[in-house]
Every structure is written in C-alpha cells, then in structure tokens.
Coordinates of N, CA and C and ligand atoms in Angstrom, one line a residue:
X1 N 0.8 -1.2 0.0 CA 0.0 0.0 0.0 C 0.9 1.3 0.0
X2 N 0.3 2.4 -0.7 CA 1.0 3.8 -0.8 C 0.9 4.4 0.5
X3 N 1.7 5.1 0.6 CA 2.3 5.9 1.6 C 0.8 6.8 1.9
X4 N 0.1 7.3 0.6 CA -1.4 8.1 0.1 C -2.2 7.5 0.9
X5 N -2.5 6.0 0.6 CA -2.9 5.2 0.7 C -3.5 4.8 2.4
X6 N -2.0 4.4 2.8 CA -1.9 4.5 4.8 C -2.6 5.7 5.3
X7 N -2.2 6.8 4.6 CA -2.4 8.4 5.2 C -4.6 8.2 5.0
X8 N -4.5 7.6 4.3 CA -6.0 8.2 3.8 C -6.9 7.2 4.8
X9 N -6.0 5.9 5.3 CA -6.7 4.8 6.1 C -7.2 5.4 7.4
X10 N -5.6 6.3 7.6 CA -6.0 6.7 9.1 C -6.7 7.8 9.2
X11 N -6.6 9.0 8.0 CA -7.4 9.6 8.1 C -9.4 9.2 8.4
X12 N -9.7 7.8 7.8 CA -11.0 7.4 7.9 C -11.3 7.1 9.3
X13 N -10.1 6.7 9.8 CA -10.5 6.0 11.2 C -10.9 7.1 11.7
X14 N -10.2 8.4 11.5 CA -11.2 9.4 12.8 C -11.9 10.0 12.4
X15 N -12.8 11.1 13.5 CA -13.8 11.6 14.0 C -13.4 12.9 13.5
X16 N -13.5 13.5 12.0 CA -12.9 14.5 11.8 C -13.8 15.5 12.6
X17 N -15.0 15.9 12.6 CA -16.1 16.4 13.2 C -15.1 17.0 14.9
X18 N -15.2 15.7 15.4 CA -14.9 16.0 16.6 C -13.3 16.5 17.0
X19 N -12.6 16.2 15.8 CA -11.1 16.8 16.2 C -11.0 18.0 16.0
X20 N -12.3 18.8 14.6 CA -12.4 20.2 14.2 C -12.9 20.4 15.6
X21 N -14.2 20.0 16.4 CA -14.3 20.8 17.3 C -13.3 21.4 18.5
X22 N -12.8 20.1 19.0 CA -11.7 20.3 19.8 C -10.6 21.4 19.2
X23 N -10.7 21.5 18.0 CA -9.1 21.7 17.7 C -9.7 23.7 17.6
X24 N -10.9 23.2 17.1 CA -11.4 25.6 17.3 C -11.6 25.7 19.4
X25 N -12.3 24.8 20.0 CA -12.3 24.8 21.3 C -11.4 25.2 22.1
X26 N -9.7 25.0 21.7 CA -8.7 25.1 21.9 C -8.0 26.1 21.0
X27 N -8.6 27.2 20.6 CA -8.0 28.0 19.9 C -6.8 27.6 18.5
X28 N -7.6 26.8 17.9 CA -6.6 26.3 17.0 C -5.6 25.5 17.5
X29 N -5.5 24.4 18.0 CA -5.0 23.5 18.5 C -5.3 22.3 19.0
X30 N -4.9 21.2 18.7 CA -5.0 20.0 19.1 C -4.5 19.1 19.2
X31 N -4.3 17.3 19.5 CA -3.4 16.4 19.7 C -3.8 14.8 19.2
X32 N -3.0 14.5 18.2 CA -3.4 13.4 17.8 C -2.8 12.4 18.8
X33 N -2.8 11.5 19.8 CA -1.9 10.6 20.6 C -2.1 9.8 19.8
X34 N -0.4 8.9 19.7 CA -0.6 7.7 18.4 C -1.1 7.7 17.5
X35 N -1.6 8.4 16.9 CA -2.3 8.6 15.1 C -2.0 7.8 14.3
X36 N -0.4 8.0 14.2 CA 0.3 7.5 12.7 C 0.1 5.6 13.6
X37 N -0.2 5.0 11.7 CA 0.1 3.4 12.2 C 1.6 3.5 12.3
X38 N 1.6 2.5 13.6 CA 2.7 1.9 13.9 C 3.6 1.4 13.0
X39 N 3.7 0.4 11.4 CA 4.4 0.3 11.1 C 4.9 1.4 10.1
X40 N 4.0 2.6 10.0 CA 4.6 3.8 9.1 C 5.7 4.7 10.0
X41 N 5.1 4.3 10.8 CA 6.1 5.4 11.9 C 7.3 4.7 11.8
X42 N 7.6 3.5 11.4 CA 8.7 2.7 12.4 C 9.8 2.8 10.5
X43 N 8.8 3.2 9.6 CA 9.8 3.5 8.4 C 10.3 5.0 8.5
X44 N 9.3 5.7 9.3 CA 10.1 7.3 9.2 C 11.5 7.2 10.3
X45 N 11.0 6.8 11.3 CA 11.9 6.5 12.4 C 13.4 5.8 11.3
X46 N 13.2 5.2 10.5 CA 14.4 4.4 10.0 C 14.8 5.6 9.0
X47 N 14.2 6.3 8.2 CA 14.6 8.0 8.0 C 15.2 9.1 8.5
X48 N 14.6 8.9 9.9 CA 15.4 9.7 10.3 C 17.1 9.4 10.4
X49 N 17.5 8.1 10.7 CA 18.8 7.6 10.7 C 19.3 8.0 9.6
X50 N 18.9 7.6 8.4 CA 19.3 8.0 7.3 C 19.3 9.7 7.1
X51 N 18.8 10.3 7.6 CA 19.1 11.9 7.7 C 20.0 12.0 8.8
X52 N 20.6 11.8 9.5 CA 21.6 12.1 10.7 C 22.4 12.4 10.0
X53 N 23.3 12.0 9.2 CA 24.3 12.6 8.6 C 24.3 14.1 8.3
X54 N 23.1 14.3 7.6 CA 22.8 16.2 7.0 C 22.1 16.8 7.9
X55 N 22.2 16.5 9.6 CA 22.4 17.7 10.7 C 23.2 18.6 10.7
X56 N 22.4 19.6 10.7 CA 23.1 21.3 11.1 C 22.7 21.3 12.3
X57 N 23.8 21.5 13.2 CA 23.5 21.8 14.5 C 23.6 23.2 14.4
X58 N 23.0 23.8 15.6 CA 23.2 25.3 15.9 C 23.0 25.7 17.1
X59 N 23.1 27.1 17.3 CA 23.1 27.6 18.7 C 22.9 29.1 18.8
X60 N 21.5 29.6 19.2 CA 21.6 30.7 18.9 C 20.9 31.3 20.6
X61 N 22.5 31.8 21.5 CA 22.4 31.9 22.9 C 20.7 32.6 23.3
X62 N 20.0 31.8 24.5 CA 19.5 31.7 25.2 C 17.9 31.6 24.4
X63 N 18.4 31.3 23.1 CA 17.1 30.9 22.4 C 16.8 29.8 21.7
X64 N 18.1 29.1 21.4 CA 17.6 27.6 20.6 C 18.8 26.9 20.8
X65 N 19.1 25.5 20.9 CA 19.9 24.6 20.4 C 19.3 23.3 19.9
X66 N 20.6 22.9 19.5 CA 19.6 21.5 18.5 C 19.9 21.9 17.0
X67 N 20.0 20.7 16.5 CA 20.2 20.5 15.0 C 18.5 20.0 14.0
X68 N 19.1 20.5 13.0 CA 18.1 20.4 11.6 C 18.2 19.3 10.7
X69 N 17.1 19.3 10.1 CA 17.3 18.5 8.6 C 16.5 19.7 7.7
X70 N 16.7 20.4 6.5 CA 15.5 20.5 6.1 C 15.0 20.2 5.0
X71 N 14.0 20.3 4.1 CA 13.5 20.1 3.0 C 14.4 19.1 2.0
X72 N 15.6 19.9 1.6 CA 16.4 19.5 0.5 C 16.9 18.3 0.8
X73 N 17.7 18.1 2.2 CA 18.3 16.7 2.4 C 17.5 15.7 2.8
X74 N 15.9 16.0 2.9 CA 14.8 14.7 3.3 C 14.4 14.7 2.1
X75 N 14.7 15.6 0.7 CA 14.3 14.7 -0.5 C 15.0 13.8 -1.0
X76 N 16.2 13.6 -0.4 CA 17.2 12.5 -1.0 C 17.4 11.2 -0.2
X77 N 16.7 11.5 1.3 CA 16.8 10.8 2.3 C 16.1 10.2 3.1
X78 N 14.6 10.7 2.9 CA 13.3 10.5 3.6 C 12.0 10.4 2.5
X79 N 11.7 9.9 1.4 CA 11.0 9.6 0.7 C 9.4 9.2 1.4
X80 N 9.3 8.3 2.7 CA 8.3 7.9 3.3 C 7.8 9.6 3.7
X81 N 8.9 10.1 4.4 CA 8.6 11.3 5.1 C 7.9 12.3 4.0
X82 N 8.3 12.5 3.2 CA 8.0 13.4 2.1 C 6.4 12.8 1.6
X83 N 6.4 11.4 1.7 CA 5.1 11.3 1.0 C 3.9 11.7 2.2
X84 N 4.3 11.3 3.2 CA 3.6 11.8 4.7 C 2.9 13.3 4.3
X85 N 4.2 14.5 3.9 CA 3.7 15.7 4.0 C 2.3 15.4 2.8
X86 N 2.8 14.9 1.4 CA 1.7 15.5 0.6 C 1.1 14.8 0.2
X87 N 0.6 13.5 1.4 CA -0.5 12.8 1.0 C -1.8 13.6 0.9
X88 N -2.1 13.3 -0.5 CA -4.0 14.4 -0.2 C -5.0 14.0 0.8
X89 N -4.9 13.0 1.3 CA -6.2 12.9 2.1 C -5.8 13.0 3.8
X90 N -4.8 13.8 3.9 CA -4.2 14.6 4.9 C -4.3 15.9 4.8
X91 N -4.1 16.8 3.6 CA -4.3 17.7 3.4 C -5.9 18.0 3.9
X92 N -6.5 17.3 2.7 CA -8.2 17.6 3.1 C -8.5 17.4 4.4
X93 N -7.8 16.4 4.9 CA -8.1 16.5 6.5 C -7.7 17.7 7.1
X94 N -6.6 18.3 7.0 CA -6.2 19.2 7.5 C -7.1 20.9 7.5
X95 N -7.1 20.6 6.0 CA -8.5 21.7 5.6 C -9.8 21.8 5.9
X96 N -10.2 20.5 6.3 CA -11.5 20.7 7.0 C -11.6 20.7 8.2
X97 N -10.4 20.0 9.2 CA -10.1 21.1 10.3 C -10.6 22.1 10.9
X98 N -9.0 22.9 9.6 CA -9.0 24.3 10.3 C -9.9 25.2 9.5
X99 N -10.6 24.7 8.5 CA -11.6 25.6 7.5 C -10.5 26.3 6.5
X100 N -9.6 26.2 6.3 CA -8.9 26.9 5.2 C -8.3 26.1 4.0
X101 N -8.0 26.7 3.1 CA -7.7 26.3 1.7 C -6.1 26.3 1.3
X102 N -5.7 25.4 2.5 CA -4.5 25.2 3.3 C -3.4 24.9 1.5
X103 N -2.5 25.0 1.8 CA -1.7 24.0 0.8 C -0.4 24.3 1.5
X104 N 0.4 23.3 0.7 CA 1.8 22.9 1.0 C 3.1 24.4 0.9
X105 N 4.2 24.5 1.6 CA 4.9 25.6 1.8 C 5.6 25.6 0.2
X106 N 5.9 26.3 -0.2 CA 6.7 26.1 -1.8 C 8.2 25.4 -1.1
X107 N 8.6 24.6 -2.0 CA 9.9 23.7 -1.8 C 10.7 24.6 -1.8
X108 N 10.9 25.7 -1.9 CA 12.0 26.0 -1.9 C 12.1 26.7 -0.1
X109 N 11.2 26.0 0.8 CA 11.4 27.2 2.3 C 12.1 25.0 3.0
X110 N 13.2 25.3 3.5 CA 13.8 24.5 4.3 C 12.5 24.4 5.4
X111 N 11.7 25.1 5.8 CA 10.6 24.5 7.1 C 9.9 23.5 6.3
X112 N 9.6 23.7 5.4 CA 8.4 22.9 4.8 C 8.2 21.7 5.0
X113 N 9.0 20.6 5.3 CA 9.0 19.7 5.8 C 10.3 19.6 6.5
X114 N 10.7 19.3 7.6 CA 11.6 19.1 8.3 C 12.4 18.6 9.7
X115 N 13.0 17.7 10.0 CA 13.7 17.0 11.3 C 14.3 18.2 12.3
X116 N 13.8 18.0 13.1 CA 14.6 18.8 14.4 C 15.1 17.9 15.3
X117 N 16.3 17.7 15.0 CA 17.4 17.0 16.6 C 17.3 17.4 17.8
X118 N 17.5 17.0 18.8 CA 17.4 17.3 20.4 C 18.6 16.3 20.4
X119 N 19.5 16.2 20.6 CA 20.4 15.0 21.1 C 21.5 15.3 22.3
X120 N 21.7 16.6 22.3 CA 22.8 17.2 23.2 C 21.8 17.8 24.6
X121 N 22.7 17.0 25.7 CA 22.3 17.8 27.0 C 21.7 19.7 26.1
X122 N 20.9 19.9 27.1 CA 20.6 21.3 27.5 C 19.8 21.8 25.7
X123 N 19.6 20.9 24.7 CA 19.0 21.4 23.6 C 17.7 21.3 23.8
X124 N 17.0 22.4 22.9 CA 15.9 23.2 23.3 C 15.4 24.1 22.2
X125 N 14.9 24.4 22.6 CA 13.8 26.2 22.2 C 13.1 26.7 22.8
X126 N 13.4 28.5 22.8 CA 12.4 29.1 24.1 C 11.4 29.5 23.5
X127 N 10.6 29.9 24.1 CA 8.9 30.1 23.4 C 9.1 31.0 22.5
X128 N 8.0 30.5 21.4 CA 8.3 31.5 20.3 C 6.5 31.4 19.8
X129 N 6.3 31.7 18.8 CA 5.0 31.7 17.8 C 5.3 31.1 16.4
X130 N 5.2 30.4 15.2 CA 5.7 29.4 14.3 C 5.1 30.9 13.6
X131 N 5.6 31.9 13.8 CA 5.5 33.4 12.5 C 5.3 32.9 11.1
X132 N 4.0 33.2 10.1 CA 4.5 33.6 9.0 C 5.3 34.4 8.4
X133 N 6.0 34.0 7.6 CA 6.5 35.1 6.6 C 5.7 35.2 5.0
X134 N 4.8 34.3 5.5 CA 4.1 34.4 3.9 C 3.1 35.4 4.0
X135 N 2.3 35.5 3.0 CA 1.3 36.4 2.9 C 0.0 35.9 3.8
X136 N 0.3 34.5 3.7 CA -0.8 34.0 4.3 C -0.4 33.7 6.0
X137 N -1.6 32.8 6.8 CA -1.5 32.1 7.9 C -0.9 30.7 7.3
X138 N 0.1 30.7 8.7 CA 1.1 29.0 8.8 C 0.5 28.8 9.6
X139 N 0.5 27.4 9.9 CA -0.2 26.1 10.3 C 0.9 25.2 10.2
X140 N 1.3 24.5 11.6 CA 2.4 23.6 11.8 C 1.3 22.2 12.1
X141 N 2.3 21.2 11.6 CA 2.0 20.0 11.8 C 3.2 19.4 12.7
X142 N 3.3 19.1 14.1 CA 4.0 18.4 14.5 C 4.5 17.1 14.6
X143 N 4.9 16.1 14.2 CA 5.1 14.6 14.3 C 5.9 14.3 15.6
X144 N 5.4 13.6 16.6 CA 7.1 13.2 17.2 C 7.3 11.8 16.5
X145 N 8.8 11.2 16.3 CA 9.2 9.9 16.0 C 10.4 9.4 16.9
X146 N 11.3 10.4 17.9 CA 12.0 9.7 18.6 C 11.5 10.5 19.8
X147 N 11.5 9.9 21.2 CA 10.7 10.1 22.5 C 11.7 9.5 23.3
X148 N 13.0 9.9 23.6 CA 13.5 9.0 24.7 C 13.9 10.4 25.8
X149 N 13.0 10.9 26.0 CA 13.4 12.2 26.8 C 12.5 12.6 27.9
X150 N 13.1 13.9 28.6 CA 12.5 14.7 29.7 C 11.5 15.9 28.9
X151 N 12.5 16.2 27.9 CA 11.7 17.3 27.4 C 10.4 17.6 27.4
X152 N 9.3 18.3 27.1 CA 8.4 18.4 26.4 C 8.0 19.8 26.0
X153 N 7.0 19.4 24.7 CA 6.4 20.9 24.5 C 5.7 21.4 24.9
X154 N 5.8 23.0 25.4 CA 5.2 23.1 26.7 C 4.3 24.5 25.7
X155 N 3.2 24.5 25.7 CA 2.5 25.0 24.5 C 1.3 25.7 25.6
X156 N 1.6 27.3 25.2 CA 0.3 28.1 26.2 C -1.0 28.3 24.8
X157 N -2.1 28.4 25.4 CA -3.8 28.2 24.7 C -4.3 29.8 25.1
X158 N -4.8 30.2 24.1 CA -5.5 31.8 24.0 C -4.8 32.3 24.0
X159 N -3.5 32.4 24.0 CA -2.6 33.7 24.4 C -2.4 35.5 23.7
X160 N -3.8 34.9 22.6 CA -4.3 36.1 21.6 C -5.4 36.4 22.0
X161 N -6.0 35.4 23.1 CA -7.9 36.1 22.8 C -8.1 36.8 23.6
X162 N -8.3 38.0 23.4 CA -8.6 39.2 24.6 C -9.7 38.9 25.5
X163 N -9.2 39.3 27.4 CA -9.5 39.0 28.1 C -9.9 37.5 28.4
X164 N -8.8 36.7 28.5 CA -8.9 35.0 28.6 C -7.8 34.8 29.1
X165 N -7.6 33.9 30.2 CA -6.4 33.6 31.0 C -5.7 32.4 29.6
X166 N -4.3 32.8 29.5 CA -3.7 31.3 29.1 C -4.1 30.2 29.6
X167 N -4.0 28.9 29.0 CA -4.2 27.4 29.5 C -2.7 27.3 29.0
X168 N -2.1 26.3 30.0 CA -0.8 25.4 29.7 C -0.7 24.2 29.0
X169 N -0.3 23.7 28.6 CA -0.2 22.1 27.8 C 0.9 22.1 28.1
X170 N 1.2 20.7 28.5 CA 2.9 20.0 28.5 C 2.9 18.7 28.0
X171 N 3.3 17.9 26.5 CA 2.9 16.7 26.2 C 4.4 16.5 25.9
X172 N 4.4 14.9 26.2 CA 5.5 14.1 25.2 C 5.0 13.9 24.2
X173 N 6.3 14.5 22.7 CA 5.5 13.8 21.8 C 6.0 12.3 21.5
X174 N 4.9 11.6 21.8 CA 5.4 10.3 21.1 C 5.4 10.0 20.0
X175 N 6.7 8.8 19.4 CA 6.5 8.6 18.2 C 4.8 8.0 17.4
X176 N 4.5 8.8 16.5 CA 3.0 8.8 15.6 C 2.4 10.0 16.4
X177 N 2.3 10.5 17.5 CA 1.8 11.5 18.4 C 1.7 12.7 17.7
X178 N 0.6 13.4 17.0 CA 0.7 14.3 15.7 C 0.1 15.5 16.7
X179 N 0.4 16.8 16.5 CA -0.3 18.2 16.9 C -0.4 19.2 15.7
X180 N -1.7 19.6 15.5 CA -1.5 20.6 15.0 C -2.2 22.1 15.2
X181 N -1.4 23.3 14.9 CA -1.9 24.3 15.2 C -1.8 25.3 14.2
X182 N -2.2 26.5 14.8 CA -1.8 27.8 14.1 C -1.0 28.3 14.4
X183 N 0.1 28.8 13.7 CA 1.3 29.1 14.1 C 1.2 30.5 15.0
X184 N 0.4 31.1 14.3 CA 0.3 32.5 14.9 C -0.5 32.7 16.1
X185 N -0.7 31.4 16.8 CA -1.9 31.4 18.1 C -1.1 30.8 18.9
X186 N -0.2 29.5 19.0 CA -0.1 28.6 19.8 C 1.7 29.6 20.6
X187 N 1.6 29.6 21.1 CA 2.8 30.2 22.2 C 3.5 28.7 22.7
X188 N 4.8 28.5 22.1 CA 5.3 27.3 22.3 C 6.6 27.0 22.3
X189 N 7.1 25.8 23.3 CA 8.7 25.6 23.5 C 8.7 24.1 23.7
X190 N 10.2 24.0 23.4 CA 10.6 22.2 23.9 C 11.4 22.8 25.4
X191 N 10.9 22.3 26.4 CA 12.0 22.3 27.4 C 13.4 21.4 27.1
X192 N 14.2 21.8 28.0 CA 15.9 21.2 27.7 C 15.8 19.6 27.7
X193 N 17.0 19.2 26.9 CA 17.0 18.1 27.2 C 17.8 17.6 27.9
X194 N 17.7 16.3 28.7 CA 18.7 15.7 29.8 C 19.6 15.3 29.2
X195 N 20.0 14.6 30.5 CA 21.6 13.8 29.7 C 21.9 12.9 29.1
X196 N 22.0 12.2 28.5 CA 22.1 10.7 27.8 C 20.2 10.6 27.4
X197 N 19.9 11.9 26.5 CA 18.3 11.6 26.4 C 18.2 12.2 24.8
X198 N 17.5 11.6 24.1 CA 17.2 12.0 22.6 C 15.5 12.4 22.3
X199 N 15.3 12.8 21.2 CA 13.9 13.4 21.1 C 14.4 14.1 19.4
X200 N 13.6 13.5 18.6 CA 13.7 13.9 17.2 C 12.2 13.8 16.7
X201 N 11.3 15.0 16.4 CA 10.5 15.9 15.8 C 10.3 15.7 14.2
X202 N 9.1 15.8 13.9 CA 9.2 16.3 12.6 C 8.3 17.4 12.7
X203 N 8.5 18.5 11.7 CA 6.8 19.3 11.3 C 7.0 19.8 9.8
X204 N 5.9 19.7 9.7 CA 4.9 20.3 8.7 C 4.5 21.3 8.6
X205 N 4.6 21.5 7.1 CA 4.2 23.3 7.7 C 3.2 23.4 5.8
X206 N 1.6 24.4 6.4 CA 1.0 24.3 5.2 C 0.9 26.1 5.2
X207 N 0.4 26.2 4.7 CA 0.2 28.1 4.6 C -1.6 28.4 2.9
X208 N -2.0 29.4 3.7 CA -3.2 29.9 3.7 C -2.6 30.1 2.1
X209 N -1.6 31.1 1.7 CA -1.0 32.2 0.4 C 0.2 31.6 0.3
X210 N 0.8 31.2 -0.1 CA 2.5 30.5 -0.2 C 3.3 32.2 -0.9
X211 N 2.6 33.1 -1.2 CA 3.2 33.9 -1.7 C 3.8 34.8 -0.3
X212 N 5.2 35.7 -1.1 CA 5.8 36.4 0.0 C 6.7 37.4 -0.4
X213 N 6.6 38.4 0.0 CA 7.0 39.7 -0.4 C 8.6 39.8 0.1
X214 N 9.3 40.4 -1.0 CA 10.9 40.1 -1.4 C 11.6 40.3 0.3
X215 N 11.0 42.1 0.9 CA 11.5 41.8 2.3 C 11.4 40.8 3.3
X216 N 10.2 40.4 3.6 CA 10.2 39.0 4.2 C 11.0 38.1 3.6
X217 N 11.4 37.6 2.3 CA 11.7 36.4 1.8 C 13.3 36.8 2.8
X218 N 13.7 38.1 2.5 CA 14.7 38.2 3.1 C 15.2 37.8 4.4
X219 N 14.5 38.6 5.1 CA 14.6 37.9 6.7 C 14.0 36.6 6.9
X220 N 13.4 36.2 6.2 CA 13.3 34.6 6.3 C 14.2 34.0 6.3
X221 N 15.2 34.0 5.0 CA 16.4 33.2 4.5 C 17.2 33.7 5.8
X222 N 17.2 34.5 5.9 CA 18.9 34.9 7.1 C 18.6 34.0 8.4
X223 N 16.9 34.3 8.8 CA 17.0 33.6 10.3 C 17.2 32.1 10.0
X224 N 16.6 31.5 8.7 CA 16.7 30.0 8.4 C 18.6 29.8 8.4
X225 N 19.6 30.8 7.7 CA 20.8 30.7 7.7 C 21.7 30.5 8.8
X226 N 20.9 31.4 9.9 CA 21.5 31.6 11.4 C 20.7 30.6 12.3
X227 N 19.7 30.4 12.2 CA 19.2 29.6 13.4 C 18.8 28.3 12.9
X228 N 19.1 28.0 11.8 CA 18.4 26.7 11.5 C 19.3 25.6 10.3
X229 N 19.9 25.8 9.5 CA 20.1 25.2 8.5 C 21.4 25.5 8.2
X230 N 22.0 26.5 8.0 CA 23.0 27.0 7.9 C 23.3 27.7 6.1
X231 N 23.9 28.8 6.1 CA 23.9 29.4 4.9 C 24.2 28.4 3.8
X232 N 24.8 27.4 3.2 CA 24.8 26.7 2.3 C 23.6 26.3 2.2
X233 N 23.0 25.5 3.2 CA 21.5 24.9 2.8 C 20.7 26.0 2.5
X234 N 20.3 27.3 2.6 CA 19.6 28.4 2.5 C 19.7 28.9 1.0
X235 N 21.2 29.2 1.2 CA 21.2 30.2 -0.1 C 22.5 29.2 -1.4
X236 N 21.5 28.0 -1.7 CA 22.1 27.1 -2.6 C 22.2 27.6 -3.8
X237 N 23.3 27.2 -4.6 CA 24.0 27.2 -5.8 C 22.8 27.6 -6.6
X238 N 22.6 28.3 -7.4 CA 21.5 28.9 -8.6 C 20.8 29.6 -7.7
X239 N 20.7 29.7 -6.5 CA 20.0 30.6 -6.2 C 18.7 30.2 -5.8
X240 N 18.6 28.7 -5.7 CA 16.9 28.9 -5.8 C 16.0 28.9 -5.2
X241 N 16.2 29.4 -3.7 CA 15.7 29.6 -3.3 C 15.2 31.2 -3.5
X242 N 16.1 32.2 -3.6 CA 16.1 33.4 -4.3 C 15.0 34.1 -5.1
X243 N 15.4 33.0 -6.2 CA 14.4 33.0 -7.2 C 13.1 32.7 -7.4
X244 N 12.5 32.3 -6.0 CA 10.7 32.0 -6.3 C 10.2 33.1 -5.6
Ligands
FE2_1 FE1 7.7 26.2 16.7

C-alpha cells in the first residue's frame, strides 16, 4: 500500500467532526496521541537515521539549540517522510479542520518539511510563535518519532484572545503523536533536554497564500541561515531559493 494510501486509512479511522471541534475549542490546537500506524512510523523512524548525517547543528544563545534537517536533504533521504507531507487525504483532512484552503509551503522554504534533533544535553527552544512570513497564515503539523526524553512541548492556549487567561499544555510527543496548530496562536517551547536523552521531531508546515513579499523572503532566509540550517543549505547554488 502507498504511503497516500496508509495516510488516507488513518485519516477514515477518525472523527474529523470532533477533532475540528476540539481543535477551534482550543484555539486552533490540538493532539493526535498515536495517530500514525505503527508500522509507518517505524519507516520514518528508519529515516530519520538515514538523515543524521545532514544535521546542522546550531546555537543561537538563550534561544535555541539543537540540529536540523530541512526540505532538500529529506528529498534525498526520507522519501516515506515526504510522502507523509503530501498525501492528499491529509491535506483535506487538515482543511476541514481548520476551514482553510490550506496547501503545501513552496519547496524552496527548508521548514516545509523538516527533522529537528534534540540529542545534546541542554537542547531546546524558548517560546516562540511558528510566524509567518508568507502572505498568508502557517499552520504547523507536529510529528514526534523519537521520545527517549524529559523534554516536552510546553504550548500556552489563548494567548491572543482578549481577556482570557492562558491554558498550559505540556505533552511528550510520542513517536505517531501528531499536533497541529496555528502558528500565529499557539505560544510554544521544547524544554531542555537531559543527559544521555534524545527526542527527534518532525513538522509540517501548510500556509493559507504560499506567496511572500521580497523583504520578508529576506529575513526569512537569514534567520533560516542563522538559526536553522545554515547558509549553504539556505542560499544554494543557482540561487533557488532566491528566485521564487
Ligand atoms: Fe515552533
């Protein structure tokens, strides 16, 4: 069976109804525990191995550590993973969701699909917002596939809706353990990680407008260069990322 195929089984098994309500209930947020079948998970998990080599680690003081994979080196390396992002009958799940006319990030943005490492004591990220830079609203899809940690994401609820106290969330993600939110709503971090403790992520990222105006594309590329991927993967040979 296709990769389409699995994505479209498990999409039947649920309650889309009830995940949309939860997921507007919660301000644009919600949590799939164990979603993915078990034996699809257990080919991304073998993916991920195969992307370890094309980690960028980084370190950008008292705001992130932890290494990347992004886009370009999971098309040569994660095939299952890539079909995960653009199975259609995820998408439409995803769009009837969140009600929007969601689609995929253009290939040329290193988030669009991509591994985040935790492997070193003290890696992390401190709360941030998943910002667009498009014209439109982002929408992250979380995956966890490796869980051997203290960590967790520790994700504040309302933190936009005037007069409403925050709600806290703190989940492990486990491997198949899917979240997804709005980028521009969900207030969110990984706590540190321990010592001899791992945790490797994937997400997703869909957007409302894939289009994006030349100054943004700009500061996009630099924070992707500094905080994520590193200037070669960013600003590759012909430019092409440049150029869309
Ligand atoms: Fe994030």
């Amino acid at each position: 069976m296709s990769v389409a195929d699995e994505m479209a089984r498990a999409v039947e098994r649920l309650d889309v109804a009830a995940v949309r309500r939860t997921y507007w209930e919660q301000d644009e947020f919600v949590v799939l525990e164990h979603w993915l079948p078990a034996d699809l998970v257990a080919r991304m998990v073998g993916e991920v191995d195969r992307a370890r080599p094309a980690v960028h680690h980084n370190y950008v003081p008292r705001h992130k550590k932890g290494g990347s994979v992004g886009y370009h080196a999971l098309v040569e390396r994660a095939p299952t993973i890539l079909d995960v992002y653009r199975a259609p009958a995820f998408l439409e799940f995803l769009r009837a969701v969140t009600g929007q006319a969601l689609v995929r990030c253009p290939e040329s943005d290193p988030h669009a699909c991509a591994l985040y490492f935790y492997t070193e004591p003290g890696d992390h990220i401190g709360f941030h917002y998943d910002t667009s830079y498009y014209k439109g609203t982002r929408y992250t899809v979380l995956v966890g596939l490796v869980e051997r940690s203290s960590s967790r994401l520790v994700g504040q609820l309302y933190t936009r809706v005037p007069g409403r106290a925050p709600v806290e969330v703190r989940l492990a993600t486990e491997p198949g353990t899917l979240v997804l939110f709005n980028g521009d709503k969900l207030w969110h971090a990984i706590t540190p990680l321990g010592e001899g403790e791992e945790r490797v992520s994937l997400t997703l990222e869909y957007v409302t407008d894939p289009r994006m105006t030349p100054v943004k594309r700009f500061v996009s590329n630099m924070k992707d260069a500094i905080a994520y991927f590193g200037f070669r993967a960013v600003f590759r040979p012909g430019g092409a990322r440049a150029a869309r």
